[in-house]
PDB file of C-alpha atoms in Angstrom:
ATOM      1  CA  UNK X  11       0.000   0.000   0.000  1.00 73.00           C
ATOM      2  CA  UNK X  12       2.881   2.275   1.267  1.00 78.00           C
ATOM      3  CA  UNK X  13       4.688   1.663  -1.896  1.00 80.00           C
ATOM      4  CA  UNK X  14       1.563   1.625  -4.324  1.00 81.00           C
ATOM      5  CA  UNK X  15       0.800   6.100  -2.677  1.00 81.00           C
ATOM      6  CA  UNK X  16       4.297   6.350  -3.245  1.00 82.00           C
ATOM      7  CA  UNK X  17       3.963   5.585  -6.937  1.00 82.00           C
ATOM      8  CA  UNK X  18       1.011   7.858  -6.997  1.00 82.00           C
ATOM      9  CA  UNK X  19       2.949  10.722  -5.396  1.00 83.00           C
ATOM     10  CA  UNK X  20       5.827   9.941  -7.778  1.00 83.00           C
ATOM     11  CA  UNK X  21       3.462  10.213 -11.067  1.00 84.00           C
ATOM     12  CA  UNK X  22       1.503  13.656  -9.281  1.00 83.00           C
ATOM     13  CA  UNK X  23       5.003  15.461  -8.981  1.00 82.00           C
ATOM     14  CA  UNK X  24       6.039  14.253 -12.387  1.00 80.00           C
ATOM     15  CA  UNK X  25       2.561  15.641 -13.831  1.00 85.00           C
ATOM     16  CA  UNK X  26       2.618  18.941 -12.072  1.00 86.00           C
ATOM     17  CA  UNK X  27       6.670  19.667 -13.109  1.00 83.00           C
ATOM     18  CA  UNK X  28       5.334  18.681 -17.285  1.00 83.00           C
ATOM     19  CA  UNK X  29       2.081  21.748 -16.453  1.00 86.00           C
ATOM     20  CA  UNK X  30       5.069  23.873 -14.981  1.00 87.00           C
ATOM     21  CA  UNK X  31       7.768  23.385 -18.060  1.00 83.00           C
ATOM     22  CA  UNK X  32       4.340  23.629 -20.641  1.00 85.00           C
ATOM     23  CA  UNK X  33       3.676  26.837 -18.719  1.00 87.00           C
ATOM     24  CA  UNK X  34       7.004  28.264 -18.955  1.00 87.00           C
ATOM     25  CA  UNK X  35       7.290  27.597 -22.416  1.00 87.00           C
ATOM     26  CA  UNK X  36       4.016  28.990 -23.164  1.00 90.00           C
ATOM     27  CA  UNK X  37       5.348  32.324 -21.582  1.00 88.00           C
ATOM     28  CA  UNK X  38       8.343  32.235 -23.524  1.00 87.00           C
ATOM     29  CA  UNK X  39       6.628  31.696 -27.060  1.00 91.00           C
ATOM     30  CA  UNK X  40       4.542  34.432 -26.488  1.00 92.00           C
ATOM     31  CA  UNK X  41       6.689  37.168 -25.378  1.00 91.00           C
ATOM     32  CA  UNK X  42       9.320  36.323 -27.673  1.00 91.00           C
ATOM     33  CA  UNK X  43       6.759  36.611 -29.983  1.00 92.00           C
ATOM     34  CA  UNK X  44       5.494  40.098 -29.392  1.00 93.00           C
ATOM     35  CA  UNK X  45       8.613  41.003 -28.822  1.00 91.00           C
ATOM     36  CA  UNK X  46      10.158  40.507 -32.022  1.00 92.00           C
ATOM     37  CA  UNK X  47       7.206  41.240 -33.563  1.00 94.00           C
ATOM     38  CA  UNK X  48       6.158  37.914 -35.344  1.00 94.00           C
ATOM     39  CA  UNK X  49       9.460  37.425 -36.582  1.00 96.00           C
ATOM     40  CA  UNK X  50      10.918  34.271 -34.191  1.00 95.00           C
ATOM     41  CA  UNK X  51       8.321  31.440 -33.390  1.00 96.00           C
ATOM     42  CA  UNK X  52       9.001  28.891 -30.908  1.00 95.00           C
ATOM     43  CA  UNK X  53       7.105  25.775 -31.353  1.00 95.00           C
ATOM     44  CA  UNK X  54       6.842  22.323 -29.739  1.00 92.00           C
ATOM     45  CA  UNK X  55       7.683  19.042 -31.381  1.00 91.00           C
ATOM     46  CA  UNK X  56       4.146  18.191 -32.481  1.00 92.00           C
ATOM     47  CA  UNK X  57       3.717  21.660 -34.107  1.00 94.00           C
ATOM     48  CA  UNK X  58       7.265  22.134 -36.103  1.00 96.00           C
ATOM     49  CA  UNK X  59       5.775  19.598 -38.589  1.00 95.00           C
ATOM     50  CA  UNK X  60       2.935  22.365 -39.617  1.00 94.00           C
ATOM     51  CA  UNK X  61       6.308  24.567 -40.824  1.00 96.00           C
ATOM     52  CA  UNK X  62       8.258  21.738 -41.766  1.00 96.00           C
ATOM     53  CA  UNK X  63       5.786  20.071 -44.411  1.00 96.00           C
ATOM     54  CA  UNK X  64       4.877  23.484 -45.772  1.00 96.00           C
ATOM     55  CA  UNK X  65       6.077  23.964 -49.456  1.00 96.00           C
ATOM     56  CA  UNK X  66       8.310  22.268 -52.098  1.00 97.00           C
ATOM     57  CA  UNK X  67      11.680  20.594 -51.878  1.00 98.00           C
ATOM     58  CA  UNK X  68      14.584  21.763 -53.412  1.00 98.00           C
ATOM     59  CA  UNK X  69      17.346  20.156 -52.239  1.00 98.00           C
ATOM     60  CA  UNK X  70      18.739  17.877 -49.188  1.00 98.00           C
ATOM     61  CA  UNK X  71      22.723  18.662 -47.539  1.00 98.00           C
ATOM     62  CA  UNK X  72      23.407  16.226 -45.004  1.00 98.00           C
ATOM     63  CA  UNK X  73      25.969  18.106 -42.447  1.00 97.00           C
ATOM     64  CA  UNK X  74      28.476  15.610 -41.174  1.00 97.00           C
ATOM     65  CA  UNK X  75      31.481  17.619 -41.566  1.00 97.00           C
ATOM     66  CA  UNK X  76      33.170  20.722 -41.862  1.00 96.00           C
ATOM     67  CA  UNK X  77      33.584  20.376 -45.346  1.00 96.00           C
ATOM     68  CA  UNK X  78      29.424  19.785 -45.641  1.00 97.00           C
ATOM     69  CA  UNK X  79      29.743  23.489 -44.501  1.00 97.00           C
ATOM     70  CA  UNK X  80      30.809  25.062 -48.208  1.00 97.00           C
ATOM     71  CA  UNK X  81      28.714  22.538 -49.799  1.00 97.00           C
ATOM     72  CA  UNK X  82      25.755  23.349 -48.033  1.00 98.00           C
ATOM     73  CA  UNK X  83      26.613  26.968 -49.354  1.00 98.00           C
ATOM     74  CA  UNK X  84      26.982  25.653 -52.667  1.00 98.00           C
ATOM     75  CA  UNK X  85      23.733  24.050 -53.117  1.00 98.00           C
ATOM     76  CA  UNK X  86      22.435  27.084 -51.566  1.00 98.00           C
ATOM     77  CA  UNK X  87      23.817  29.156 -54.173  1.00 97.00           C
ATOM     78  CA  UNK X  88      22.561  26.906 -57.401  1.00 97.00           C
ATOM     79  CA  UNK X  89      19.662  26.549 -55.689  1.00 97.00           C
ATOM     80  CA  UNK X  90      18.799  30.377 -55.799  1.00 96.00           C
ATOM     81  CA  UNK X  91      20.268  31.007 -58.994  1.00 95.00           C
ATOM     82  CA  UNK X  92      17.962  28.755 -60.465  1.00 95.00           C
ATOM     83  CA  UNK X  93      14.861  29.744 -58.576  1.00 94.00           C
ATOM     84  CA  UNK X  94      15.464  33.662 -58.582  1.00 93.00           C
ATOM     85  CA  UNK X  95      18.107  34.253 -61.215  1.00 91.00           C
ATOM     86  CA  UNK X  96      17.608  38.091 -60.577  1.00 91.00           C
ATOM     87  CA  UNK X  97      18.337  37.945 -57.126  1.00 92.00           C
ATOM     88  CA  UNK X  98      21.617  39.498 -55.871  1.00 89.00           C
ATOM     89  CA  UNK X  99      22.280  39.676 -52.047  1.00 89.00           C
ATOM     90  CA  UNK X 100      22.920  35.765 -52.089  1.00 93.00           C
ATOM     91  CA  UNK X 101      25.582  36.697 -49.814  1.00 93.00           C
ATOM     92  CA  UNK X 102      24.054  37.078 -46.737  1.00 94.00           C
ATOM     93  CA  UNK X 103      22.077  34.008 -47.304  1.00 97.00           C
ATOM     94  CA  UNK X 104      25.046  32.020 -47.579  1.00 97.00           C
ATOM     95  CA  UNK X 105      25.933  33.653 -44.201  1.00 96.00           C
ATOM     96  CA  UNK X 106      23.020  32.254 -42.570  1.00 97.00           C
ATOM     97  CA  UNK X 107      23.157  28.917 -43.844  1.00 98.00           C
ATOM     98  CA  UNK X 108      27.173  28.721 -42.505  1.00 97.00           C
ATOM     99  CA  UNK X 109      25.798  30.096 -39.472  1.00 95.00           C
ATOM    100  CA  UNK X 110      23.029  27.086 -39.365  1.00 96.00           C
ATOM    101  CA  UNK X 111      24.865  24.442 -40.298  1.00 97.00           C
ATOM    102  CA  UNK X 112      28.020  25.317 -38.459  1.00 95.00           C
ATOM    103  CA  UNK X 113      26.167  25.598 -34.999  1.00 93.00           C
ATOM    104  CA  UNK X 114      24.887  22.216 -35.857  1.00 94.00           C
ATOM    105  CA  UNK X 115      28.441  20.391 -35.963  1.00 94.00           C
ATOM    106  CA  UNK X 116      29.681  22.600 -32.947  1.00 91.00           C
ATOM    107  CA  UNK X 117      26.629  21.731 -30.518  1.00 89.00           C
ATOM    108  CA  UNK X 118      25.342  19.047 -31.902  1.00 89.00           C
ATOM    109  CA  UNK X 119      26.832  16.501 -34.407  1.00 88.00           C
ATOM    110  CA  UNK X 120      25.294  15.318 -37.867  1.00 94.00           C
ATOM    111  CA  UNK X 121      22.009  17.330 -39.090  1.00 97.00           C
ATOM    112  CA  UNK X 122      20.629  17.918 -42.296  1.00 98.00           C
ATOM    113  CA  UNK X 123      19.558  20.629 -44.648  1.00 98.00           C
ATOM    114  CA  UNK X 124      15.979  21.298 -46.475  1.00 98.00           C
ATOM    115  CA  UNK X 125      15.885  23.608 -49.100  1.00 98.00           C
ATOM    116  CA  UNK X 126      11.923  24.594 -50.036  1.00 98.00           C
ATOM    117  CA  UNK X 127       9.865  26.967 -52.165  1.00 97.00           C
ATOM    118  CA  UNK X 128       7.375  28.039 -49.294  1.00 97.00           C
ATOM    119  CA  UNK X 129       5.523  30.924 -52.191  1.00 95.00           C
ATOM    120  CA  UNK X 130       6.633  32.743 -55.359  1.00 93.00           C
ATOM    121  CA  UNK X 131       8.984  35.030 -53.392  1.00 93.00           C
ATOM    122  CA  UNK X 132      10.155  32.957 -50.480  1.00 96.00           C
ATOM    123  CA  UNK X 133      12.692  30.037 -49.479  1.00 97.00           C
ATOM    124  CA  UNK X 134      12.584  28.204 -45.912  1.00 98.00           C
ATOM    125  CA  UNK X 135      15.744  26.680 -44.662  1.00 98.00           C
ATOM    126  CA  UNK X 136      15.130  23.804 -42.793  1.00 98.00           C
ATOM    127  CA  UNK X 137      18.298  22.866 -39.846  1.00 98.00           C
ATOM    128  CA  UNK X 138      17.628  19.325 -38.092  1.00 96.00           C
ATOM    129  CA  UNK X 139      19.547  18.143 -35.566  1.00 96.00           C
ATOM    130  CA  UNK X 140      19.414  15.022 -33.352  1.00 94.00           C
ATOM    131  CA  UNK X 141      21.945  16.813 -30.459  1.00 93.00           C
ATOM    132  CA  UNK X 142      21.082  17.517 -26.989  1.00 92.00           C
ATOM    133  CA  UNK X 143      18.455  20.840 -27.950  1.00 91.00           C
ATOM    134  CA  UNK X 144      18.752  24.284 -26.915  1.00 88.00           C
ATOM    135  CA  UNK X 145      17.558  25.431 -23.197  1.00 85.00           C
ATOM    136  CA  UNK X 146      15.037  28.284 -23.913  1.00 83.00           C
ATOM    137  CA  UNK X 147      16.102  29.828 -21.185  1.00 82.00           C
ATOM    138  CA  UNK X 148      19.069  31.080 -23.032  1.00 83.00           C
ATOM    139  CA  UNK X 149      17.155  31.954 -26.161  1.00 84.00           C
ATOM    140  CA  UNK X 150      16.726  35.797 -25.050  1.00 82.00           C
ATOM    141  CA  UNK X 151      20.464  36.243 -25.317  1.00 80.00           C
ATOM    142  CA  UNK X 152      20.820  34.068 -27.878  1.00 82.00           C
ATOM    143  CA  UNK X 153      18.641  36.614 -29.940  1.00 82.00           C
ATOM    144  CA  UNK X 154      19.278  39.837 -28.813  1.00 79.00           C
ATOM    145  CA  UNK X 155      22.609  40.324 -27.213  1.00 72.00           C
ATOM    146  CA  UNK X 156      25.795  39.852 -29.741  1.00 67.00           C
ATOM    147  CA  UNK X 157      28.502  37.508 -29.281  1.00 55.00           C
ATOM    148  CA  UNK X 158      26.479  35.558 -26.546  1.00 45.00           C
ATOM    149  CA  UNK X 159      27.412  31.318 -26.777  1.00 49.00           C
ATOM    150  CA  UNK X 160      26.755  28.825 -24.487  1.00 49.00           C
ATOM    151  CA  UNK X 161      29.890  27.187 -25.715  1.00 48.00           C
ATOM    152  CA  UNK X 162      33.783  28.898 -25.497  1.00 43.00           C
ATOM    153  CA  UNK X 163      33.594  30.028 -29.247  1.00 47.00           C
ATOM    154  CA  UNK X 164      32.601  33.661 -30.333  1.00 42.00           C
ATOM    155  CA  UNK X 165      29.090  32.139 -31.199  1.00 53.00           C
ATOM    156  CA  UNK X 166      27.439  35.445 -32.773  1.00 74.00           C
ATOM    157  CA  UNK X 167      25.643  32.763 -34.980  1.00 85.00           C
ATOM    158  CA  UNK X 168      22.251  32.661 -34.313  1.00 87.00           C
ATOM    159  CA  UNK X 169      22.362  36.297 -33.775  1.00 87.00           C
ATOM    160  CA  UNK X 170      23.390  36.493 -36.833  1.00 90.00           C
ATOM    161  CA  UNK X 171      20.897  34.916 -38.819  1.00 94.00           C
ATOM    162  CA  UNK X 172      18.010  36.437 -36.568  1.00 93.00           C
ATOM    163  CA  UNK X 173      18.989  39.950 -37.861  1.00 91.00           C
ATOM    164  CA  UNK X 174      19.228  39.029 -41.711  1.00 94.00           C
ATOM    165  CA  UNK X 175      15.895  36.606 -42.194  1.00 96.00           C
ATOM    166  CA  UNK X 176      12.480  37.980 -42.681  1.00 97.00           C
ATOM    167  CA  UNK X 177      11.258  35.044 -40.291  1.00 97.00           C
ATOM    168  CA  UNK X 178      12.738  32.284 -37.980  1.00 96.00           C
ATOM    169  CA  UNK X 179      11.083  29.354 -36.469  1.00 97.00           C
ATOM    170  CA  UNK X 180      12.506  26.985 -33.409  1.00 95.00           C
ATOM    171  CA  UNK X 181      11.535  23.793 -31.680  1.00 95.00           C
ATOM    172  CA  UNK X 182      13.656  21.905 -29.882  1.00 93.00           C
ATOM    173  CA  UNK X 183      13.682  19.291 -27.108  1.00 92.00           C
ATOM    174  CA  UNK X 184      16.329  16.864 -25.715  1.00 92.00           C
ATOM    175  CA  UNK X 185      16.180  14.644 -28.693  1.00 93.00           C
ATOM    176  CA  UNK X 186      16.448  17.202 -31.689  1.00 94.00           C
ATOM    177  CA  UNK X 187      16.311  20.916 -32.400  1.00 95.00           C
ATOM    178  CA  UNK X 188      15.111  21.807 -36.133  1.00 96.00           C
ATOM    179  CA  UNK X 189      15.615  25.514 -36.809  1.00 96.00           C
ATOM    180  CA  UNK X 190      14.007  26.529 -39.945  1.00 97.00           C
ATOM    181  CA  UNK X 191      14.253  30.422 -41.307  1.00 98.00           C
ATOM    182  CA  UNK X 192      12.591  32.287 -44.054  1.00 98.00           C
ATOM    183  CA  UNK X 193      13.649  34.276 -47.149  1.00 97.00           C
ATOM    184  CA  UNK X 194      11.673  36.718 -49.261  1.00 95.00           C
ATOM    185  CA  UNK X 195      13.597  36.658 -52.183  1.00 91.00           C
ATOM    186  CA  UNK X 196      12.720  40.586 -53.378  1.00 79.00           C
TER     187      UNK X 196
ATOM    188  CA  UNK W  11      39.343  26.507 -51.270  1.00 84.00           C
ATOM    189  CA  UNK W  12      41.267  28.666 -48.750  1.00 94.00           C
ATOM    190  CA  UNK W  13      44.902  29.650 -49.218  1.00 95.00           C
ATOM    191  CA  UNK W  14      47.428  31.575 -47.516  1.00 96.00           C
ATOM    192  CA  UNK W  15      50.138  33.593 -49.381  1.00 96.00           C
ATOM    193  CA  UNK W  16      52.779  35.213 -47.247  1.00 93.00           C
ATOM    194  CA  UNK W  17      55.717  37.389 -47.313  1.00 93.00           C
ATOM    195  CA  UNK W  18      57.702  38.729 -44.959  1.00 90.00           C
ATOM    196  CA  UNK W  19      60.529  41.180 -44.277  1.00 87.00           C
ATOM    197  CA  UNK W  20      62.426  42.483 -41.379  1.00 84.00           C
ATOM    198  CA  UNK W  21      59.433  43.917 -39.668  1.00 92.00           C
ATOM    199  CA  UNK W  22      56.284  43.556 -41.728  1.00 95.00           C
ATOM    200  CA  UNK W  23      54.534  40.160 -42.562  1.00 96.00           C
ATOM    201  CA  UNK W  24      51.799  40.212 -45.305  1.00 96.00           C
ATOM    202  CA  UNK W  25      49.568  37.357 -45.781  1.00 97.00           C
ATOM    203  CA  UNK W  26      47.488  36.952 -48.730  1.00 97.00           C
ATOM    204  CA  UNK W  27      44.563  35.209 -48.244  1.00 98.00           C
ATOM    205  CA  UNK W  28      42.189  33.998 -51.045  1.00 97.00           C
ATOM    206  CA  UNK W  29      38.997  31.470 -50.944  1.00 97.00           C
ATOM    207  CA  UNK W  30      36.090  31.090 -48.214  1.00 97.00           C
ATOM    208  CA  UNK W  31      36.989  31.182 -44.557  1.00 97.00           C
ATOM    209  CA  UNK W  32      34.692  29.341 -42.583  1.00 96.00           C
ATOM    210  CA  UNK W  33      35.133  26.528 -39.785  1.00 95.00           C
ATOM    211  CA  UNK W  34      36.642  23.943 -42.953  1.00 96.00           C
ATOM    212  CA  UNK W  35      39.210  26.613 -43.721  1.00 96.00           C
ATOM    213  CA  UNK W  36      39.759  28.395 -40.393  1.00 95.00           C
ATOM    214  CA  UNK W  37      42.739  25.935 -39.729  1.00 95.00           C
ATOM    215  CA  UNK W  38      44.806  26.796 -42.611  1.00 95.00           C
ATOM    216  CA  UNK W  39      43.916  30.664 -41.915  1.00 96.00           C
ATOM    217  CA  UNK W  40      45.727  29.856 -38.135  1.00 95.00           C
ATOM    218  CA  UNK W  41      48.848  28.008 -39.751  1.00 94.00           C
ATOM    219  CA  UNK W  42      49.400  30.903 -41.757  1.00 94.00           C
ATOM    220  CA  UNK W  43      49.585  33.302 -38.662  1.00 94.00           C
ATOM    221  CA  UNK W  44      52.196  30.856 -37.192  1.00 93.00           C
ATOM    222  CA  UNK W  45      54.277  31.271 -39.503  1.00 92.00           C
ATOM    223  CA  UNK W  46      54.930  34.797 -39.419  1.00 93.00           C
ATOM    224  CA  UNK W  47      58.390  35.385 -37.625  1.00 92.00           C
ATOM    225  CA  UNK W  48      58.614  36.580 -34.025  1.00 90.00           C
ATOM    226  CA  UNK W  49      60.468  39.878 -35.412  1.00 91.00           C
ATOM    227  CA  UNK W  50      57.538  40.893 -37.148  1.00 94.00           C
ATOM    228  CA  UNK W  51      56.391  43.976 -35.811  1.00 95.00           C
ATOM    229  CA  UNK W  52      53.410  45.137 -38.080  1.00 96.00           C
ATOM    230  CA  UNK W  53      51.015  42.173 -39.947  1.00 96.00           C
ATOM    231  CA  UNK W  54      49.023  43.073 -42.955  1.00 97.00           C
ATOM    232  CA  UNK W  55      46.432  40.603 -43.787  1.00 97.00           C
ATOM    233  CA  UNK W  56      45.152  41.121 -47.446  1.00 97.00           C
ATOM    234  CA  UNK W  57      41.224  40.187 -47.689  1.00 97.00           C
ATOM    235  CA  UNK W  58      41.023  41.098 -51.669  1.00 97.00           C
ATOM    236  CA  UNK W  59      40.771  38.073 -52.723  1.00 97.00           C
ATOM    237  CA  UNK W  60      38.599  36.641 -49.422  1.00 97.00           C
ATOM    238  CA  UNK W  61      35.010  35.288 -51.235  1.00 97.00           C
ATOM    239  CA  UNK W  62      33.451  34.447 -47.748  1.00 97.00           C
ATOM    240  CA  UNK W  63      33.369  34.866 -44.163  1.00 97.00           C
ATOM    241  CA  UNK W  64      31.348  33.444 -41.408  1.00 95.00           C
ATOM    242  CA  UNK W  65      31.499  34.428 -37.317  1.00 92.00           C
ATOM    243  CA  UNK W  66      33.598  31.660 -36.920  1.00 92.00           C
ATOM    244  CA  UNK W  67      36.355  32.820 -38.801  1.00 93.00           C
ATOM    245  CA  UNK W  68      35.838  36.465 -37.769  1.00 92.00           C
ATOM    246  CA  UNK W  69      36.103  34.977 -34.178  1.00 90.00           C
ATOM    247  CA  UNK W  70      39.091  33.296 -35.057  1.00 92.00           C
ATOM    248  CA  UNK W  71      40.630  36.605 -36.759  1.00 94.00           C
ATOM    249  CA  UNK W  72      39.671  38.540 -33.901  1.00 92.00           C
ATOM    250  CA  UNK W  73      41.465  36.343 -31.438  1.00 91.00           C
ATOM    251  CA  UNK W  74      44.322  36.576 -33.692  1.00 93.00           C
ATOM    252  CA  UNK W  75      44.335  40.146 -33.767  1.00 93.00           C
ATOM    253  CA  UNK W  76      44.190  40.328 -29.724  1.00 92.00           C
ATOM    254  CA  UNK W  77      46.366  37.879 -29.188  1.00 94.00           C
ATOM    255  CA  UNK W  78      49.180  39.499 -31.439  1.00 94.00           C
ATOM    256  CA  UNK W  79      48.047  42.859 -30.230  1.00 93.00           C
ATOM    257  CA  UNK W  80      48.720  42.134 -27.228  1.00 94.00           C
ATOM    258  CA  UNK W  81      52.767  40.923 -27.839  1.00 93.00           C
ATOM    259  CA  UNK W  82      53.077  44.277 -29.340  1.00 94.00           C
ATOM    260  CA  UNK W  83      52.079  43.490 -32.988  1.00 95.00           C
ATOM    261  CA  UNK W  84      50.238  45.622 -34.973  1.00 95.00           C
ATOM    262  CA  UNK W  85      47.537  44.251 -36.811  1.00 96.00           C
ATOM    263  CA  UNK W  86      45.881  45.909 -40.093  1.00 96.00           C
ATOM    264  CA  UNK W  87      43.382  43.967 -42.135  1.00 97.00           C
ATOM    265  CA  UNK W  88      43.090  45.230 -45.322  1.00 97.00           C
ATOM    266  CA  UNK W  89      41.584  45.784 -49.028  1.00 97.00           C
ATOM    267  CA  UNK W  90      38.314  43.868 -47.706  1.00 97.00           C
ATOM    268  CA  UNK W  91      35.839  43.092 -50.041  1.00 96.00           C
ATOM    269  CA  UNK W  92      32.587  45.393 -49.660  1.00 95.00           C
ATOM    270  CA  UNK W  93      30.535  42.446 -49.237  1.00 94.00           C
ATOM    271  CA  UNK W  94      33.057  40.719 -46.564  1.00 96.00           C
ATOM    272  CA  UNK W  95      32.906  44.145 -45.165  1.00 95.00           C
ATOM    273  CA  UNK W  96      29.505  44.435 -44.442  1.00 93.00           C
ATOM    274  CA  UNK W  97      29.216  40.950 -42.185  1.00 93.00           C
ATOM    275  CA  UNK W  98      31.970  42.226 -40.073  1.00 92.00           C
ATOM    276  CA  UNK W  99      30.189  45.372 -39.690  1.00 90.00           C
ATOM    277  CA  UNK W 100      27.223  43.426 -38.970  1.00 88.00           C
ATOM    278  CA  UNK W 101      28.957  41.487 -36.242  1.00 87.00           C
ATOM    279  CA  UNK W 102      30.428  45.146 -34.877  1.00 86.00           C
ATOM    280  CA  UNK W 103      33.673  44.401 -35.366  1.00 90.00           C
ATOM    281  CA  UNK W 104      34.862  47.666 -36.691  1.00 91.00           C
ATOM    282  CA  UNK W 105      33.558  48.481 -33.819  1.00 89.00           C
ATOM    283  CA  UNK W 106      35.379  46.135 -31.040  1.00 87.00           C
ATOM    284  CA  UNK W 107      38.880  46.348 -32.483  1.00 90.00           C
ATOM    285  CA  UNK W 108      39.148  49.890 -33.896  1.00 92.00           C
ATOM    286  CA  UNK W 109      38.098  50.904 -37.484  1.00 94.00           C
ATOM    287  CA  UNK W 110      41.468  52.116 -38.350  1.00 95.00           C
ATOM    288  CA  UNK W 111      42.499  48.382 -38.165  1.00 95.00           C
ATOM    289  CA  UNK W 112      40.424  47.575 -41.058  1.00 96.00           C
ATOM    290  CA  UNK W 113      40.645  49.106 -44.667  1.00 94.00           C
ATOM    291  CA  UNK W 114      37.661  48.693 -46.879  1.00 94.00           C
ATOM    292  CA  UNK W 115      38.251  48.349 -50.871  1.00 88.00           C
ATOM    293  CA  UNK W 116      35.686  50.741 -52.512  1.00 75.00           C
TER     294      UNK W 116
END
């Protein structure tokens, strides 16, 4: 009996800390929300696939390496030139994708690239990763305050990318973070 | 493709760099800089022919740049690319290290 209301106890604690964290998060999507106006979205597991699905595929860089690194910028680069042959600050999209896929192999091992057409005028950049996630608690520094990295490198990255994309969507748990960003290709 | 050109007199080592610089690259950027002689008082590192940068390698040029500034070496970056120009203005490096450091091509 005594071990049987232990049990129970165990499973109430365990339900009430999954409310808190669901809470917490909740608080955090929405003020990160509002305060960045729209522009970063942080969504749960279940809902990422709503983003992820969207649109059509272009093209597929696995990132096991360094070296993936270029050719993920490579493939980024054909795959603009043949989508929006006009358009001519492929530069800085390059420098988000290196951004991307470099954080990947820093703090988290192999992940992949998705290219897709999301409308006429806009590209989403799809990051998975199966490494150890990213705490939201950091993800105010992460985004506002320059040069901020949980790990001993410069790590201006996601920074970075937040200030050049028109729109940049996170989920990510202990088993995976997918980080996907949008381009309006003007 | 990253390589490293350099040439050095008594006091001034110049190091030509050419290709993309990112974390693939950022190796050979780093052998480079050891190579330059401990009489060197004055480092010019040429960016004109520099396609790409990412914050990894501007991290790892910036912690060259301290590092060297701080043994008494003066440090100039220059004819950078516009382009290469504008991310390390975007990361405020200018900024950080002193925009006399850093010479812009027009």
């Amino acid at each position: 009996m005594a071990k049987f209301k232990a049990k129970v106890n165990r499973n109430i604690i365990s339900c009430r800390k999954k409310q808190q964290r669901e809470a917490i998060f909740k608080v955090y999507k929405d003020v990160i929300y509002a305060v960045t106006q729209g522009k970063f979205l942080l969504v749960n597991v279940h809902e990422i696939y709503c983003y992820t699905d969207e649109g059509v595929k272009l093209a597929a860089v696995n990132i096991f390496t360094n070296k993936d690194v270029g050719l993920a910028r490579q493939i980024t680069r054909q795959v603009v030139k043949d989508v929006f042959p006009e358009y001519d600050k492929i530069q800085k999209i390059l420098l988000c994708v290196s951004e991307a896929a470099t954080n990947i192999l820093k703090h988290a091992g192999p992940g992949q690239l998705i290219i897709k057409k999301t409308s006429d005028d806009s590209l989403r950049f799809i990051f998975n990763d199966h490494g150890p996630g990213i705490d939201i608690e950091y993800l105010p520094s992460m985004l506002f305050y320059k040069g901020f990295s949980t790990k001993t490198s410069l790590g201006y990255g996601f920074n970075l990318i937040y200030s050049i994309v028109d729109k940049m969507i996170l989920s990510s748990s202990p088993n995976g973070t997918t980080v996907a960003f949008d381009i309006i290709l003007e | 493709m990253f390589e490293v050109i350099t040439c050095h007199n008594e006091s001034i080592s110049c190091l030509k760099l050419s290709g993309e610089l990112d974390i693939s690259t950022v190796e050979k950027f780093r052998l480079g800089i050891e190579s330059i002689p401990e009489t060197s008082t004055e480092v010019h590192l040429d960016f004109s022919c520099v396609e790409f940068v990412d914050s990894t390698s501007i991290g790892n040029l910036v912690q060259v740049m301290n590092q060297m500034r701080a043994q008494g070496v003066k440090v100039m970056v220059k004819r950078i690319p516009k382009e290469i120009y504008e991310v390390f203005d975007l990361l405020g490096i200018p900024e950080l290290i002193g925009e006399e450091y850093f010479e812009c091509l027009i």
